[in-house]
XYZ file of C-alpha atoms in Angstrom:
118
model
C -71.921 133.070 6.257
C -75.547 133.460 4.742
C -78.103 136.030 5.574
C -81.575 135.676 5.521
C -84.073 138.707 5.161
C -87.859 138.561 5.916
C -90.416 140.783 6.830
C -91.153 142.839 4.025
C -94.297 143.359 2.120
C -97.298 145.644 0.789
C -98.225 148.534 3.576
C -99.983 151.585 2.687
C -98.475 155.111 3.618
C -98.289 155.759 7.329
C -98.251 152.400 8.129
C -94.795 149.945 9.803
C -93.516 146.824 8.613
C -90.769 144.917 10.464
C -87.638 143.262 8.993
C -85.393 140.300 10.103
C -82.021 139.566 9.141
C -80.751 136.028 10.666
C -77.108 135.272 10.004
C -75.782 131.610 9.652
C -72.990 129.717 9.287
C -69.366 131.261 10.688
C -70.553 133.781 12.525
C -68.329 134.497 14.921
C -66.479 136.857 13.323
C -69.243 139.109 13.112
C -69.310 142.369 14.519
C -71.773 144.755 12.611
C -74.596 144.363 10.359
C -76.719 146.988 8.726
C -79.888 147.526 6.000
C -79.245 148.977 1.996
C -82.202 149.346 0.164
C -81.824 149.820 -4.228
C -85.371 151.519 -5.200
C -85.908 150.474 -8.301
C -83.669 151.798 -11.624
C -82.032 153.566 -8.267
C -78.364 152.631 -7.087
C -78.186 150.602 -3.664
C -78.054 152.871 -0.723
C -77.205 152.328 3.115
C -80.253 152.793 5.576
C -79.244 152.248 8.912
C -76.454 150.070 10.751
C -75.580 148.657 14.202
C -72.422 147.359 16.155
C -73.147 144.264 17.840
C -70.945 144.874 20.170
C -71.496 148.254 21.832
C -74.785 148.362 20.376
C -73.905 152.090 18.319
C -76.247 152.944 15.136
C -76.007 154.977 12.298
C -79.612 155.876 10.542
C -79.462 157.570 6.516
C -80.556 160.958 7.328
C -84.093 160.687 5.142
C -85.060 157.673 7.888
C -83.800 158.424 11.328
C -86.960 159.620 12.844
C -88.969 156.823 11.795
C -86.924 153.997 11.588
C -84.986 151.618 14.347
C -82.148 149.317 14.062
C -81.764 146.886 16.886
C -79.738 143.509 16.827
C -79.236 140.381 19.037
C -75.480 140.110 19.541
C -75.673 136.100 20.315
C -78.093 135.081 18.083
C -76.466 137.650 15.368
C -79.738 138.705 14.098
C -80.305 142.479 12.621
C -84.071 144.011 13.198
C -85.280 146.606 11.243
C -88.612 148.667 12.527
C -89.976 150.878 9.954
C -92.686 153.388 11.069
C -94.332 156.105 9.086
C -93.490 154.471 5.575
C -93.765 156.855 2.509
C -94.087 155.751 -1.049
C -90.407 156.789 -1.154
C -89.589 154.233 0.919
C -90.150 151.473 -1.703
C -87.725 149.156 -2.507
C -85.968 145.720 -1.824
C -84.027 145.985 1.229
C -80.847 143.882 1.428
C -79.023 143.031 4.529
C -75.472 142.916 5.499
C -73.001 142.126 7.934
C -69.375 143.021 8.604
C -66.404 140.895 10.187
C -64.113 142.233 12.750
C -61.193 143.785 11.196
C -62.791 144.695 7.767
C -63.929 148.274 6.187
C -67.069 147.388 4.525
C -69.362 144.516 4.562
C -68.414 141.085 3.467
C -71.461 139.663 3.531
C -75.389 140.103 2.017
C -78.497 138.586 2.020
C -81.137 138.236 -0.807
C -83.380 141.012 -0.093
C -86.700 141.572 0.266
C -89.107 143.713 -1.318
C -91.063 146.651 0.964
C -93.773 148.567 -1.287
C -95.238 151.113 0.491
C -98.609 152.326 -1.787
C -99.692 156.006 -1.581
């Protein structure tokens, strides 16, 4: 499986950027997939996740009112609207995906950089 990330970029504060995570390969076995973001010098942290299946989310608490996790079940793709970015924001956002049957994700993409300027 390979993930691909796109979308991110230079916005100034208040403003929204979009991401896109597109999974390839054996997919099948896919069930979840969900956004980390590692500011820099800063460990990786979880931002938000979904289950493809039933469609359930889970948000980090700093971004839940401004930022929306949707996915495409089929085409196994992970969206990522951001809204209301903050300089804290910053960082290169990675994302993952989990197979059916395991604890933690198995699988990441190469990230991509969101710097939000102040």
């Amino acid at each position: 499986v390979q993930l691909q990330a796109s979308g991110g970029g230079l916005v100034q504060e208040g403003g929204s950027l979009k991401l896109s995570c597109s999974a390839s390969g054996h997919t099948f076995a896919i069930i979840g997939m969900g956004w980390y973001r590692q500011p820099a010098g800063k460990e990786r942290e979880s931002v938000a996740a979904i289950n493809l299946n039933d469609g359930s989310s889970y948000y980090e608490y700093s971004v839940e009112e401004r930022f929306t996790i949707s996915g495409d079940n089929a085409a196994k793709m992970v969206y990522l609207q951001m809204n209301n970015l903050k300089p804290e924001d910053t960082a290169v956002y990675f994302c993952a995906a989990r197979i059916e049957g395991a604890d933690s994700y198995d699988y990441w993409g190469q990230g991509t950089l969101v710097t939000v300027s102040s």
